[in-house]
Coordinates of C-alpha atoms in Angstrom, one line a residue:
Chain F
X7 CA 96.9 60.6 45.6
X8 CA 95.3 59.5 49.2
X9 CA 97.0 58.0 51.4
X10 CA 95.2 55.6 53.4
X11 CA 97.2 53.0 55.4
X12 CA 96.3 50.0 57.2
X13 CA 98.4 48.2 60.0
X14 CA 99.7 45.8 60.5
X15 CA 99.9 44.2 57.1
X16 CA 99.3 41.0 58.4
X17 CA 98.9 38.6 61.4
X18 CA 98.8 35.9 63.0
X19 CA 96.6 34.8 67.0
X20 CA 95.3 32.0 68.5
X21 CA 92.2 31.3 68.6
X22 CA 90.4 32.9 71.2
X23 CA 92.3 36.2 71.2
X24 CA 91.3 39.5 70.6
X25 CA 93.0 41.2 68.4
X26 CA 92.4 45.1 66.3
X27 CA 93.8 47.1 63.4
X28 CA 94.0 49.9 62.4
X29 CA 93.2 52.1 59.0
X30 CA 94.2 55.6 58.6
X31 CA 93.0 58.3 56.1
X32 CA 93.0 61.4 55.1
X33 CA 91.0 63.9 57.5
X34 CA 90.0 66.1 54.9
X35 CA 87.1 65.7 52.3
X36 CA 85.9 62.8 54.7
X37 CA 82.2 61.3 53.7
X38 CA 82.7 57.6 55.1
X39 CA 84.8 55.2 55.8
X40 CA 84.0 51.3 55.1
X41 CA 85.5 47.9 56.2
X42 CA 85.2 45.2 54.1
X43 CA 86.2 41.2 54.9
X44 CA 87.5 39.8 52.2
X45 CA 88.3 36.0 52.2
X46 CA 90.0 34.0 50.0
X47 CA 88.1 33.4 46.7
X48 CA 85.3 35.2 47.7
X49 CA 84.0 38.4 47.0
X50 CA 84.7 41.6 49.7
X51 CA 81.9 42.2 51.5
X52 CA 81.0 45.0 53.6
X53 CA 81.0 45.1 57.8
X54 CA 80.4 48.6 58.3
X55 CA 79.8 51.7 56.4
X56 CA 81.0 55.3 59.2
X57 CA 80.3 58.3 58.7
X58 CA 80.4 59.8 62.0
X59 CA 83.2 61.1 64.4
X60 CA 82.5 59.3 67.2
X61 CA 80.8 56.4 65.5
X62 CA 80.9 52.8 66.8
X63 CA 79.2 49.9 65.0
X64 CA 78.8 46.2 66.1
X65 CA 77.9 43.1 64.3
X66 CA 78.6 40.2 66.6
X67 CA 82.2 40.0 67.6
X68 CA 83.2 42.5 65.5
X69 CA 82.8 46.0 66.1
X70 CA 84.6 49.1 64.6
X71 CA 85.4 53.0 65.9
X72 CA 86.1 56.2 64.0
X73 CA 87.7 59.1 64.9
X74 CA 87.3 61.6 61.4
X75 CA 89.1 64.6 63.6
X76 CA 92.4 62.4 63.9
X77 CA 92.1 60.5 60.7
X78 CA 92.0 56.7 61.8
X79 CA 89.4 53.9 62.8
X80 CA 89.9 50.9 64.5
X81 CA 88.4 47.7 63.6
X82 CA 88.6 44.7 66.8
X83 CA 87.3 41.1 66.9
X84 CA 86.9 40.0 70.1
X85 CA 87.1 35.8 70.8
X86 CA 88.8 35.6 67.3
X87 CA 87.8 32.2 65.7
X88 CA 89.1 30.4 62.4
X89 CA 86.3 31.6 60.5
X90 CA 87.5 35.4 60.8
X91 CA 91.0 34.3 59.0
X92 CA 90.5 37.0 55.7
X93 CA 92.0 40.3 55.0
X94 CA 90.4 43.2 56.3
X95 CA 89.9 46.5 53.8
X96 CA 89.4 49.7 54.4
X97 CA 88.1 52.2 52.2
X98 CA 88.6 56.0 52.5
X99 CA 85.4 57.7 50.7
X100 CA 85.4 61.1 49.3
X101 CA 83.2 62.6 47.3
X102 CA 82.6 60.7 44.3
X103 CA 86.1 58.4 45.0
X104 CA 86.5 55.5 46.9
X105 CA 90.5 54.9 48.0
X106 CA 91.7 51.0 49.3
X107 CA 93.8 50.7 51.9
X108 CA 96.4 47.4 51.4
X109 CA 94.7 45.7 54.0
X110 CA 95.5 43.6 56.7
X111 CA 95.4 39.9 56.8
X112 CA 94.4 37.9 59.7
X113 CA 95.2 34.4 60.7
X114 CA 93.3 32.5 62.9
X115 CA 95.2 29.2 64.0
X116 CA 93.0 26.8 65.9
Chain L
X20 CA 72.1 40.9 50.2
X21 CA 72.9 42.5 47.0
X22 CA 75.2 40.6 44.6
X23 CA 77.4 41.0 42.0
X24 CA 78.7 38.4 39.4
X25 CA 81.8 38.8 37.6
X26 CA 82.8 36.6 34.8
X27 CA 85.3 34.8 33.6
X28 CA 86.8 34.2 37.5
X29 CA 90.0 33.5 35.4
X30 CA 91.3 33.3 32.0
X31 CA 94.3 32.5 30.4
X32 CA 95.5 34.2 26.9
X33 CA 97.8 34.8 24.3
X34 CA 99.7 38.0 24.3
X35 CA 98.0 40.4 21.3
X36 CA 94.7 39.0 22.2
X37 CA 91.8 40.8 23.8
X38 CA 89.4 39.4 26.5
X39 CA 87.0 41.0 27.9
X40 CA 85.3 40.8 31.8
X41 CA 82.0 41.2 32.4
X42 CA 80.4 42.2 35.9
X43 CA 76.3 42.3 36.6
X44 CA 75.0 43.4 39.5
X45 CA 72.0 40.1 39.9
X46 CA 69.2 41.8 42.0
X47 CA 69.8 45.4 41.7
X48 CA 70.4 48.5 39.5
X49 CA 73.3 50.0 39.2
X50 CA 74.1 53.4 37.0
X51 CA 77.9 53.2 38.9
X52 CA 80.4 50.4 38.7
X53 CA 83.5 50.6 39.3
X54 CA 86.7 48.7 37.9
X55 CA 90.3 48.0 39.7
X56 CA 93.2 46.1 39.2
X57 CA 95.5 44.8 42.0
X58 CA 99.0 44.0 42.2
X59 CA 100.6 41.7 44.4
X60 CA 100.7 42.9 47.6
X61 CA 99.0 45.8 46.7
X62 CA 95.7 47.7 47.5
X63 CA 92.7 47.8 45.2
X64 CA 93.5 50.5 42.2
X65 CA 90.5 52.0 40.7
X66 CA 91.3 51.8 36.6
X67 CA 87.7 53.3 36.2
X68 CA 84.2 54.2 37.0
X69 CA 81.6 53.2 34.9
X70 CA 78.5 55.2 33.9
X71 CA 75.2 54.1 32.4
X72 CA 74.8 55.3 29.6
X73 CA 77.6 57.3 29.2
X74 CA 81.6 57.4 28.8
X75 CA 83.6 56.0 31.5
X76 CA 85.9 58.0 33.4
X77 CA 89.5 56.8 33.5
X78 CA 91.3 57.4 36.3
X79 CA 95.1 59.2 35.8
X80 CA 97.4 57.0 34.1
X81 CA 94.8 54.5 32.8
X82 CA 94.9 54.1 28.7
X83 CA 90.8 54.1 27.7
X84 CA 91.9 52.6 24.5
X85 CA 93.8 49.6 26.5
X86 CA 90.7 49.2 28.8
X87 CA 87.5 49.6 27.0
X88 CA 84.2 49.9 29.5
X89 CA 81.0 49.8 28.2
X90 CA 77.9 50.1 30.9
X91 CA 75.1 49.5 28.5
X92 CA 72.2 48.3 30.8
X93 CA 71.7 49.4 34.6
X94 CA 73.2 45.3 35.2
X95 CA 75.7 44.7 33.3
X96 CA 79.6 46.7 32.3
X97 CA 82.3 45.0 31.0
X98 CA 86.0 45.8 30.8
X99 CA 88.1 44.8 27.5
X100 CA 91.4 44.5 28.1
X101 CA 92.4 44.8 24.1
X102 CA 95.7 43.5 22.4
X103 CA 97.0 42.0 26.0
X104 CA 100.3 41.8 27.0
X105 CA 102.5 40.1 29.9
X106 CA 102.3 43.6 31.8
X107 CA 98.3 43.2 31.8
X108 CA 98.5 40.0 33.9
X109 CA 96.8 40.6 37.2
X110 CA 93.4 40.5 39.4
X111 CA 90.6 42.6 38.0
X112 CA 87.4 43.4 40.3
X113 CA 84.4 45.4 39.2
X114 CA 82.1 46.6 42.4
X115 CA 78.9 48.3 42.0
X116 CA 76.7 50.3 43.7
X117 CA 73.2 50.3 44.4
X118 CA 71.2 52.8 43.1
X119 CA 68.8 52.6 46.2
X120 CA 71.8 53.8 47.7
X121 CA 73.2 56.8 45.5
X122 CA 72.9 59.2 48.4
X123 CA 75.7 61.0 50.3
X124 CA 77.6 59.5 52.6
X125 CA 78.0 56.9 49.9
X126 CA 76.9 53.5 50.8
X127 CA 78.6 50.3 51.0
X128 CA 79.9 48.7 47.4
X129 CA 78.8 44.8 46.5
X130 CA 82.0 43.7 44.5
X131 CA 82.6 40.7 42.1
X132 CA 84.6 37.5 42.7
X133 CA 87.1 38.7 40.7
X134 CA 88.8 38.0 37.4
X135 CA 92.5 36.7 37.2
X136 CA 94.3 37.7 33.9
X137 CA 96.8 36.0 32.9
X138 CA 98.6 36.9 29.5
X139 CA 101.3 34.6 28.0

């Protein structure tokens, strides 16, 4: 079974702080690793897919790092606002197999 | 962007009674689909994966004949849950992928609103 991990489970900032988390997987066997926002009765949807060691991706406030070597990547909203309140997945992909991390859920309070 | 309908978004049932989930994928193919169940607190379980035109595969620990998947058209698969009991209560979320984006590294997954079971 893979183990990928995601802290912290959940939290809580004011709007207009920056905040990260972080999701760690396996090292071995690595093909890509996606974050998805998930919020509350909607469906997940993706942010980024990664696939390189090294990689950094940006969409608006958001942006996300990966280090495949070490087995972790970062995702950080910068200016958070009440609108980014969701749980954040990751997902560890291996060949054929996608593995979920538990997420972590965000609260924005205005 | 691609989307993927899932249906019933809820359903409550008697216990010994089946229901059965369906997920399409709206604006694109998609030979893969994939199944999970989640548990409170916990992180998205794949049950299954969900071929085309052929047999599911069940992940370990997964009863086929409890969780019947059939992928007949490159839109729709559904998952039966048959003879449902208490234990089968949970959140059940099909994703697919597309099939414009069957290469490796593996592209992102659309996923389904989700289906809450409930079994009384």
């Amino acid at each position: 079974i893979l183990n990928v991990e995601q802290s912290p489970q959940s939290l809580h900032v004011q709007e207009g702080d920056s905040t990260n988390f972080t999701c760690s997987f396996p090292s071995s066997n690595f093909y890509a690793l996606h974050w998805y926002r998930w919020e509350t009765a909607k469906s997940p949807e993706a942010l980024f897919v990664m696939t390189l060691n090294g990689d950094e991706k940006k969409k608006g406030r958001i942006s996300a790092t990966l280090n495949t070597k070490e087995g972790y990547s970062y995702l950080y909203i910068k200016g958070s606002q009440p609108e980014d309140s969701a749980t954040y997945l990751c997902a560890f992909c291996g060949y054929q197999k996608v593995t979920f991390g538990t997420g972590t859920k965000l609260q924005v309070i205005p | 962007g691609a989307v993927v309908s899932q249906h019933p978004s809820w359903v409550i049932c008697k216990s010994g009674t089946s229901v059965k989930i369906e997920c399409r994928s709206l604006d694109f193919q998609a030979t893969t689909m994939f199944w999970y169940r989640q548990f409170p607190k916990q992180s998205l379980m794949l049950m299954a994966t969900s071929n085309e035109g052929s047999k599911a595969t069940y992940e370990q620990g997964v009863e086929k004949d409890k969780f019947l998947i059939n992928h007949a058209s490159l839109t729709l698969s559904t998952l039966t849950v048959t003879s449902a009991h208490p234990e089968d209560s949970s959140f059940y979320i099909c994703s697919a992928r597309d099939n414009r984006r069957q290469a490796i590294p593996p592209g992102e997954l659309f996923f389904g609103e989700g289906s809450r079971l409930t079994v009384l």
